[in-house]
Amino acid sequence: MDSPGFAPRARAIGITSPGSLLPPYGAVVGVLLHLFVYFVTVLYSYAGKLFSKNDDSKVKKQDIRTPHDIHHCKDRPIRNGNIGQRPLSINPERLKDFGEEDYLNGDVKTWEMKIVSRSEELLGDALDPVSHSKSKTYNKLIRFEDISAAAFKIQCGVQKTPCMYSRLSKQYGMDIYLKKEFLQYTGSVKERGVLYLLSSLPQDQQRNGVIVASDSNFCMAVAYHASELHIPVFVIMSTSTSLARVKMCRDYGAMVISYGTTAKDSQMHARRLAQENGYLYLEEEDSAIYLAGLGTLGLEIYEQVPKLDAVIFPAGGHCGLLAGSAAALKHLNPHISVIGVESESFPILQQSLRTGQPVKDQACSNHQFYGDVSGPCFGTNSFQLTGKLVDKVVTVREEDILIAILRLLEYERATIDAEGAIGLAALVAGKLPELKSKRVAIAVCSGNLELPLMRQCIDRALTLDNRMCKFSLLLSDCPGDITKLLEMLAREDVRVLDIKQEHMFVTSDLFTNEVTCIGETRDKIHTVQLRNALLDRYPEMKWTER
């Protein structure tokens, strides 16, 4: 029986049948299962990364000194000198028995690997990120890429010193720009090479420490930057080293030990301590790392002075600054003339270029004045770079260096030593006439002139510059004769520095005195005028030539 009431029920049963709803439920459950598995997988991978980062951070906190990392300097001033007192990085108790007979027996663990004295072998290894074999040497010419890498790495550890136009330009007929490297914290350009050298050492060697035996600018730079990097640093100085240098190294944070009467004694003692205690013995060698650090000076000069014609560097000692900077300058502009200047008392570079190979060490009888310029002979790297890239090498006298020191003090208000003034001395001596009307930069690379020596240098330079004169004459023993002489000197605008009266050993008349006077004049013309005026009034006057 087909009644009308059954048809709607059949249609309702067809719509709400469970068999027809099973496919949508299965799809939903599948999607939910996939989402759950994916979510669990993401959580698991994130947890693994989180735990690995925590482990790495623990290791980094132990091995890396983030407060003193010189690579991260964004929004920070250049780290070159700290404000306030810095705690010493070395415990003085470690070296309480550091002497000739007792050498830290049992106090410090001995490094099993033998330490060699040639830094070429050690520093070359630092460039190799894979291995640090002590038998390998790094003896090849540096590339511009090496200098660029050094500039990036040390940019927050050394000052980018100004290269400024000098008032001396008018006096010498050329545009002179002075690169004022004496403004570095230790007063020397050696900081560039030393900082790159120390920061390139392996971490295990940085923990063991370094040792040097010298009183040079290189030693001062090592003492400062090793202490700043928290590398234990020991400095062995002879007993003849000035007290000012000893105090300065200690202020930088180094442990200073006085040993031996000569520099050779100190060096032998330092090598022995390095072998017994695992320290790295550093000498100012011409390794690629050190030269690349010094070469950053040439890079800065090129950036700061446009349209350069020539750059003048000191060429004494190791010639590392000359060689490294020449590599940078010649790569950037081969037409820039690179000139080296050395003392004619020990022309090591000229002799080496003439013979075709580096000469042996040449003794210098005035190390106190010449400082690092009179250092040991340069090595193979410096010699090859110099012979290939340097256009000219000239020599200057000691008198020219003294006058250059005086010029820099008067015109630039800078107290410069012989190494810093030797570049300007080439212009003072007239050795570079081809640079007239050219744009020239001079590397004033050192300003560590000690106070006792500074006065001697200035007095001697004033005499050489015809601005100090000495004369003697005979005066009668009558009241007023010396007064008349002083009045005459006052009319001539002469400053009397010293006057002495002598009558006991005068062999002439009984009532005659010999008067010796030392005066200061403006310049050479003023000195000639004074001499002529004195001869007119005192024909028997004796003028003391310099």
XYZ file of C-alpha atoms in Angstrom:
546
model
C 0.000 0.000 0.000
C 1.397 3.127 -1.105
C 0.191 5.816 1.177
C 1.251 9.421 0.980
C 2.561 9.399 4.591
C 5.393 6.974 3.817
C 7.100 9.022 1.128
C 8.405 11.851 3.346
C 9.733 9.318 5.866
C 11.689 7.542 3.149
C 13.237 10.773 1.999
C 14.184 11.716 5.584
C 15.824 8.339 6.157
C 17.844 8.814 2.984
C 19.167 12.188 4.083
C 20.162 11.284 7.659
C 21.622 7.863 6.925
C 24.901 7.204 8.823
C 26.451 5.446 5.868
C 26.334 8.614 3.839
C 28.182 10.705 6.586
C 31.306 8.459 7.070
C 33.514 9.999 4.296
C 33.444 13.585 5.667
C 34.340 12.430 9.194
C 37.323 10.402 7.944
C 38.736 13.319 6.009
C 38.541 15.564 9.054
C 40.253 13.010 11.273
C 43.045 12.542 8.735
C 43.710 16.234 8.513
C 43.824 16.516 12.296
C 46.267 13.619 12.551
C 48.589 15.239 9.971
C 48.491 18.543 11.811
C 49.298 16.872 15.114
C 52.277 14.985 13.653
C 53.588 18.167 12.010
C 53.231 20.150 15.233
C 55.108 17.494 17.233
C 57.890 17.424 14.642
C 58.339 21.220 14.745
C 58.435 21.243 18.547
C 61.025 18.451 18.575
C 63.352 20.216 16.077
C 63.004 23.555 17.895
C 63.843 21.918 21.233
C 66.963 20.344 19.691
C 68.175 23.683 18.371
C 67.483 25.358 21.692
C 69.542 22.838 23.627
C 72.438 23.013 21.127
C 72.501 26.827 21.394
C 72.659 26.613 25.160
C 75.603 24.223 24.959
C 77.417 26.464 22.482
C 76.840 29.516 24.624
C 78.421 27.752 27.587
C 81.487 26.953 25.518
C 81.683 30.491 24.156
C 81.441 31.975 27.607
C 84.471 29.939 28.621
C 86.663 30.527 25.576
C 85.685 33.922 24.165
C 86.115 37.258 25.941
C 83.146 39.100 24.530
C 83.748 42.366 26.483
C 87.151 42.643 24.867
C 86.294 41.381 21.391
C 87.783 43.853 18.967
C 85.550 42.730 16.094
C 82.293 44.090 17.507
C 82.618 47.828 17.806
C 79.260 49.062 16.506
C 77.953 51.959 18.557
C 81.123 51.927 20.655
C 84.170 54.178 20.718
C 87.441 52.795 19.447
C 89.087 50.799 22.216
C 92.426 52.469 22.613
C 92.935 53.125 26.282
C 90.596 52.416 29.164
C 89.160 54.875 31.661
C 89.931 54.006 35.233
C 92.198 51.406 36.754
C 92.281 48.055 34.984
C 93.040 44.961 37.083
C 96.224 43.210 36.126
C 95.686 40.170 33.926
C 98.681 38.430 35.468
C 99.084 37.397 39.056
C 102.440 38.766 40.291
C 102.831 35.685 42.472
C 103.485 33.658 39.342
C 106.838 35.316 38.872
C 108.001 35.916 42.433
C 110.926 33.519 41.891
C 111.645 34.449 38.274
C 115.400 34.745 38.354
C 118.587 33.444 36.895
C 118.714 30.287 38.998
C 115.045 29.434 39.609
C 112.461 29.389 36.836
C 108.954 28.643 38.097
C 109.757 25.065 39.055
C 106.389 23.334 39.276
C 104.358 26.554 39.397
C 103.278 26.593 35.749
C 102.480 23.668 33.497
C 105.039 23.126 30.765
C 103.876 23.186 27.176
C 104.795 19.893 25.575
C 105.331 21.362 22.121
C 108.715 22.979 21.532
C 108.675 26.759 21.103
C 110.938 28.036 18.380
C 112.361 31.519 18.357
C 111.560 32.262 14.739
C 108.176 33.974 14.671
C 107.873 33.375 10.913
C 107.013 29.751 11.654
C 104.557 30.513 14.404
C 102.841 33.476 12.814
C 102.478 31.783 9.480
C 100.500 29.020 11.137
C 97.974 31.484 12.466
C 96.839 32.229 8.928
C 95.958 28.574 8.369
C 92.512 27.878 9.859
C 92.876 24.103 9.448
C 96.154 23.171 11.081
C 98.797 24.775 13.244
C 101.852 22.707 12.470
C 104.971 24.235 14.005
C 107.181 22.949 11.252
C 105.415 24.918 8.518
C 106.610 28.364 7.494
C 104.650 31.164 5.900
C 107.111 32.943 3.691
C 105.353 34.583 0.789
C 104.637 38.115 -0.286
C 101.532 39.598 1.253
C 98.536 40.410 -0.913
C 96.216 43.376 -0.818
C 93.503 41.049 0.480
C 95.664 40.299 3.522
C 96.004 44.010 4.286
C 92.265 44.569 3.856
C 91.531 41.711 6.242
C 93.950 43.172 8.763
C 92.330 46.602 8.486
C 88.905 45.110 9.214
C 90.135 43.087 12.162
C 92.051 45.871 13.953
C 89.687 48.746 13.199
C 88.374 48.861 16.766
C 91.728 48.307 18.448
C 93.875 51.100 16.999
C 93.223 54.727 16.195
C 92.563 55.879 12.667
C 95.035 58.719 12.992
C 94.614 61.957 11.020
C 96.661 62.780 7.940
C 96.689 66.577 8.039
C 98.017 69.372 5.879
C 101.131 70.884 7.454
C 102.292 74.479 7.740
C 105.709 73.215 6.677
C 104.381 73.052 3.113
C 105.240 76.676 2.325
C 108.732 76.315 3.696
C 109.611 73.355 1.474
C 107.572 74.233 -1.633
C 105.177 71.283 -1.721
C 101.882 70.130 -0.223
C 102.928 68.139 2.839
C 100.484 65.896 4.695
C 101.614 64.361 7.984
C 100.199 60.974 8.969
C 100.302 61.352 12.759
C 100.827 57.805 13.956
C 102.448 59.084 17.133
C 98.872 59.633 18.364
C 98.439 55.895 18.909
C 98.058 54.862 22.539
C 101.681 53.693 22.847
C 102.947 56.432 20.518
C 103.984 54.114 17.713
C 102.725 52.632 14.445
C 103.882 49.200 15.643
C 100.487 48.777 17.305
C 98.938 47.926 13.936
C 101.112 44.907 13.273
C 101.192 43.776 16.902
C 97.417 43.806 17.364
C 96.829 41.813 14.183
C 99.596 39.410 15.183
C 98.226 38.776 18.684
C 94.597 38.474 17.618
C 95.594 35.903 14.973
C 97.233 33.543 17.479
C 95.430 30.292 18.331
C 93.346 30.417 21.499
C 95.503 27.863 23.316
C 98.576 29.994 22.718
C 96.726 33.103 23.862
C 95.935 31.346 27.110
C 99.574 30.299 27.568
C 100.860 33.841 27.038
C 103.633 35.621 25.134
C 107.050 36.900 26.142
C 109.295 39.600 24.630
C 112.786 40.845 25.434
C 113.286 44.415 24.290
C 112.808 48.069 25.180
C 111.600 49.052 21.721
C 108.282 50.389 20.458
C 107.415 46.841 19.397
C 107.781 45.706 23.001
C 105.555 48.531 24.264
C 102.855 47.651 21.741
C 102.956 43.969 22.722
C 102.700 44.864 26.412
C 99.631 47.027 25.853
C 97.608 45.013 23.346
C 98.330 41.619 24.923
C 97.058 42.960 28.216
C 93.967 44.402 26.519
C 93.237 41.008 24.927
C 93.768 39.289 28.308
C 96.825 37.439 27.003
C 99.466 36.959 29.727
C 102.467 39.016 28.652
C 105.975 39.016 30.096
C 108.667 41.547 29.231
C 112.336 40.906 29.932
C 114.418 44.089 30.031
C 118.090 44.592 30.732
C 119.172 46.511 33.795
C 120.360 49.359 31.567
C 116.804 50.093 30.344
C 115.498 53.497 31.350
C 113.176 53.512 34.339
C 110.546 55.380 32.339
C 110.209 52.501 29.859
C 110.028 49.926 32.632
C 107.274 51.879 34.383
C 105.352 52.360 31.156
C 105.305 48.631 30.347
C 104.076 47.869 33.838
C 101.353 50.488 33.505
C 100.207 48.784 30.309
C 99.661 45.578 32.301
C 102.751 43.499 31.506
C 104.898 41.626 34.004
C 108.335 43.252 33.620
C 111.481 41.451 34.740
C 114.935 43.061 34.788
C 117.591 40.572 33.772
C 121.105 40.869 32.381
C 123.227 43.852 31.521
C 122.765 43.635 27.746
C 119.883 43.059 25.372
C 121.382 39.715 24.317
C 121.266 38.458 27.911
C 117.598 39.405 28.162
C 116.766 37.672 24.886
C 118.480 34.436 25.912
C 116.639 34.466 29.231
C 113.302 35.090 27.494
C 113.848 32.196 25.058
C 114.630 29.838 27.906
C 111.529 30.871 29.814
C 109.433 30.398 26.682
C 110.693 26.851 26.196
C 110.142 25.889 29.823
C 106.699 27.426 30.340
C 104.986 27.341 26.964
C 105.076 31.075 26.252
C 105.391 32.279 22.694
C 108.615 34.238 22.271
C 107.949 37.206 19.998
C 110.471 39.142 17.975
C 109.868 41.834 15.403
C 110.159 39.584 12.379
C 108.788 40.213 8.896
C 106.045 37.572 8.953
C 103.115 38.027 6.595
C 100.691 38.745 9.445
C 102.845 41.479 10.962
C 103.497 43.102 7.580
C 99.794 43.037 6.722
C 98.984 44.842 9.962
C 101.589 47.509 9.285
C 100.376 47.819 5.699
C 97.062 49.208 6.912
C 98.872 52.529 7.331
C 99.294 52.831 3.562
C 95.646 51.963 3.108
C 94.567 54.793 5.415
C 96.887 57.337 3.800
C 95.401 56.574 0.389
C 91.878 57.016 1.738
C 92.620 60.271 3.556
C 94.682 62.177 0.969
C 93.351 62.263 -2.608
C 95.600 62.656 -5.645
C 98.798 61.657 -3.877
C 102.086 61.912 -5.720
C 104.458 60.379 -3.171
C 104.588 58.869 0.314
C 107.704 58.873 2.521
C 108.380 56.178 5.135
C 111.266 55.366 7.479
C 113.407 52.597 6.039
C 115.592 51.665 8.975
C 115.285 48.602 11.171
C 113.053 45.870 9.775
C 111.505 47.963 6.979
C 108.185 46.281 7.740
C 106.256 49.547 7.633
C 107.823 50.522 4.317
C 107.236 47.101 2.729
C 103.685 46.559 3.966
C 102.486 50.078 3.153
C 104.111 49.939 -0.291
C 102.125 46.772 -1.036
C 98.865 48.582 -0.266
C 99.712 51.826 -2.080
C 101.051 50.231 -5.232
C 97.984 48.024 -5.519
C 95.661 51.010 -5.235
C 97.684 53.319 -7.486
C 100.934 52.150 -9.112
C 101.819 55.770 -9.993
C 102.313 56.817 -6.351
C 106.015 57.047 -5.548
C 107.007 55.171 -2.386
C 110.231 56.494 -0.859
C 112.238 55.114 2.044
C 114.593 57.151 4.244
C 117.351 55.750 6.458
C 120.339 57.075 8.334
C 123.608 57.325 6.466
C 125.342 55.962 9.587
C 123.900 52.487 8.872
C 122.398 52.348 5.340
C 121.253 48.734 5.634
C 118.575 48.877 2.944
C 120.726 50.601 0.354
C 123.507 48.088 0.855
C 121.080 45.187 0.650
C 119.521 46.441 -2.575
C 122.967 46.990 -4.000
C 124.157 43.449 -3.192
C 120.852 41.755 -3.976
C 120.368 40.134 -0.575
C 119.741 41.272 3.012
C 122.957 42.180 4.784
C 123.789 41.019 8.264
C 123.115 43.099 11.323
C 124.989 46.356 11.308
C 125.870 47.794 14.688
C 124.640 51.216 15.686
C 126.621 53.194 18.226
C 123.709 55.502 19.112
C 120.772 53.187 19.787
C 119.355 55.523 22.423
C 118.739 58.194 19.789
C 117.768 56.130 16.746
C 115.618 53.596 18.611
C 113.789 51.143 16.350
C 115.367 52.654 13.223
C 118.633 51.005 14.239
C 117.018 47.633 14.859
C 118.165 44.267 13.480
C 118.290 43.481 9.800
C 115.002 42.933 7.990
C 114.047 39.539 6.599
C 113.281 38.026 3.248
C 109.671 39.187 2.959
C 110.495 42.826 3.648
C 113.478 42.749 1.321
C 111.517 41.254 -1.583
C 108.629 43.678 -1.183
C 110.974 46.642 -0.875
C 113.003 45.713 -3.925
C 109.853 45.172 -5.973
C 107.675 48.098 -4.895
C 109.800 50.911 -3.422
C 110.823 53.558 -5.951
C 113.686 55.251 -4.105
C 115.750 54.996 -0.921
C 117.725 57.984 0.378
C 119.952 58.543 3.400
C 120.093 61.498 5.778
C 122.551 62.728 8.399
C 121.946 62.853 12.105
C 121.963 66.662 11.882
C 119.068 66.575 9.419
C 117.041 64.361 11.763
C 117.626 66.747 14.668
C 116.441 69.724 12.649
C 113.359 67.739 11.540
C 112.574 67.056 15.211
C 112.824 70.788 15.861
C 110.562 71.644 12.907
C 107.867 69.223 14.052
C 108.006 70.600 17.569
C 107.685 74.196 16.415
C 105.177 73.849 13.580
C 103.126 70.830 14.693
C 103.577 70.991 18.480
C 104.593 67.334 18.358
C 107.417 65.698 20.305
C 108.805 63.183 17.810
C 111.761 60.807 18.032
C 114.251 59.954 15.306
C 112.103 57.246 13.743
C 109.167 59.603 13.416
C 111.190 62.541 12.075
C 113.430 60.743 9.593
C 110.893 61.089 6.749
C 110.771 64.878 7.090
C 114.566 64.895 7.395
C 114.798 63.924 3.721
C 113.047 67.189 2.812
C 115.159 69.158 5.289
C 118.321 67.810 3.666
C 117.058 68.574 0.144
C 117.370 64.939 -0.932
C 114.071 64.899 -2.868
C 114.039 67.911 -5.218
C 111.755 66.083 -7.663
C 108.879 66.464 -5.185
C 108.651 70.244 -5.551
C 105.056 71.383 -6.117
C 103.848 67.811 -5.535
C 101.424 66.386 -2.982
C 103.436 64.362 -0.472
C 102.446 62.369 2.627
C 104.963 61.632 5.367
C 104.531 58.872 7.947
C 105.319 60.384 11.356
C 105.260 56.973 12.936
C 106.745 57.332 16.427
C 106.749 59.873 19.237
C 108.521 58.141 22.123
C 111.287 60.647 22.798
C 112.347 60.439 26.425
C 112.556 63.657 28.388
C 116.317 63.684 29.172
C 117.120 63.037 25.520
C 114.566 65.557 24.286
C 116.385 68.514 25.818
C 119.703 67.428 24.348
C 118.146 67.032 20.915
C 116.471 70.453 21.000
C 119.608 72.284 22.154
C 121.691 70.567 19.516
C 119.101 71.243 16.821
C 118.969 74.952 17.680
C 122.737 75.126 17.275
C 122.632 73.283 13.957
C 119.891 75.630 12.772
C 122.145 78.649 13.486
C 119.874 79.869 16.249
C 122.292 79.434 19.117
C 125.748 81.003 19.038
C 128.772 81.107 21.309
C 131.493 83.726 21.342
C 134.234 84.947 23.702
C 136.037 88.289 23.980
C 138.422 90.155 26.248
C 137.117 93.018 28.372
C 138.983 95.310 30.739
C 138.281 94.937 34.417
C 136.486 98.268 34.578
C 133.008 98.837 35.985
C 130.364 98.847 33.287
C 132.158 96.959 30.463
C 130.020 93.828 30.837
C 126.941 96.035 31.173
C 127.757 97.691 27.848
C 128.084 94.254 26.241
C 124.686 93.166 27.561
C 123.082 96.392 26.387
C 124.439 95.801 22.901
C 123.045 92.254 22.851
C 119.677 93.614 23.955
C 119.659 96.132 21.085
C 120.337 93.255 18.691
C 117.350 91.297 20.123
C 119.587 88.474 21.307
C 118.496 86.338 24.230
C 121.425 85.591 26.554
C 121.314 81.975 27.682
C 124.585 81.861 29.579
C 127.463 84.212 30.352
C 130.694 83.400 32.172
C 133.557 85.627 33.311
C 137.095 84.254 33.703
C 140.205 86.093 34.851
C 142.314 83.573 36.775
C 143.760 81.804 33.741
C 143.901 84.719 31.323
C 147.434 85.102 30.002
C 147.122 88.704 28.798
C 146.919 91.891 30.852
C 146.458 91.567 34.617
C 143.291 93.627 34.578
C 141.629 91.778 31.695
C 138.704 89.390 31.861
C 137.638 86.802 29.305
C 133.878 86.758 28.883
C 132.170 83.798 27.188
C 128.540 84.201 26.160
C 125.924 81.868 24.669
C 122.958 83.543 22.974
C 119.835 82.606 21.026
C 118.911 84.297 17.746
C 115.917 84.138 15.422
C 117.539 82.516 12.419
C 120.703 82.330 10.369
C 120.388 85.906 9.055
C 120.022 87.267 12.558
C 123.100 85.311 13.660
C 125.201 86.823 10.847
C 124.045 90.314 11.809
C 125.064 89.736 15.441
C 128.470 88.460 14.457
C 129.179 91.481 12.280
C 128.080 93.898 15.012
C 130.334 92.239 17.573
C 133.335 92.285 15.237
C 132.863 95.989 14.619
C 133.003 96.784 18.316
C 135.323 93.965 19.519
C 137.777 93.123 16.713
C 139.489 90.435 18.809
C 136.276 88.487 19.388
C 136.470 84.696 18.937
C 133.400 83.128 17.357
C 132.861 79.424 18.078
C 131.736 77.570 14.996
C 129.328 74.661 15.427
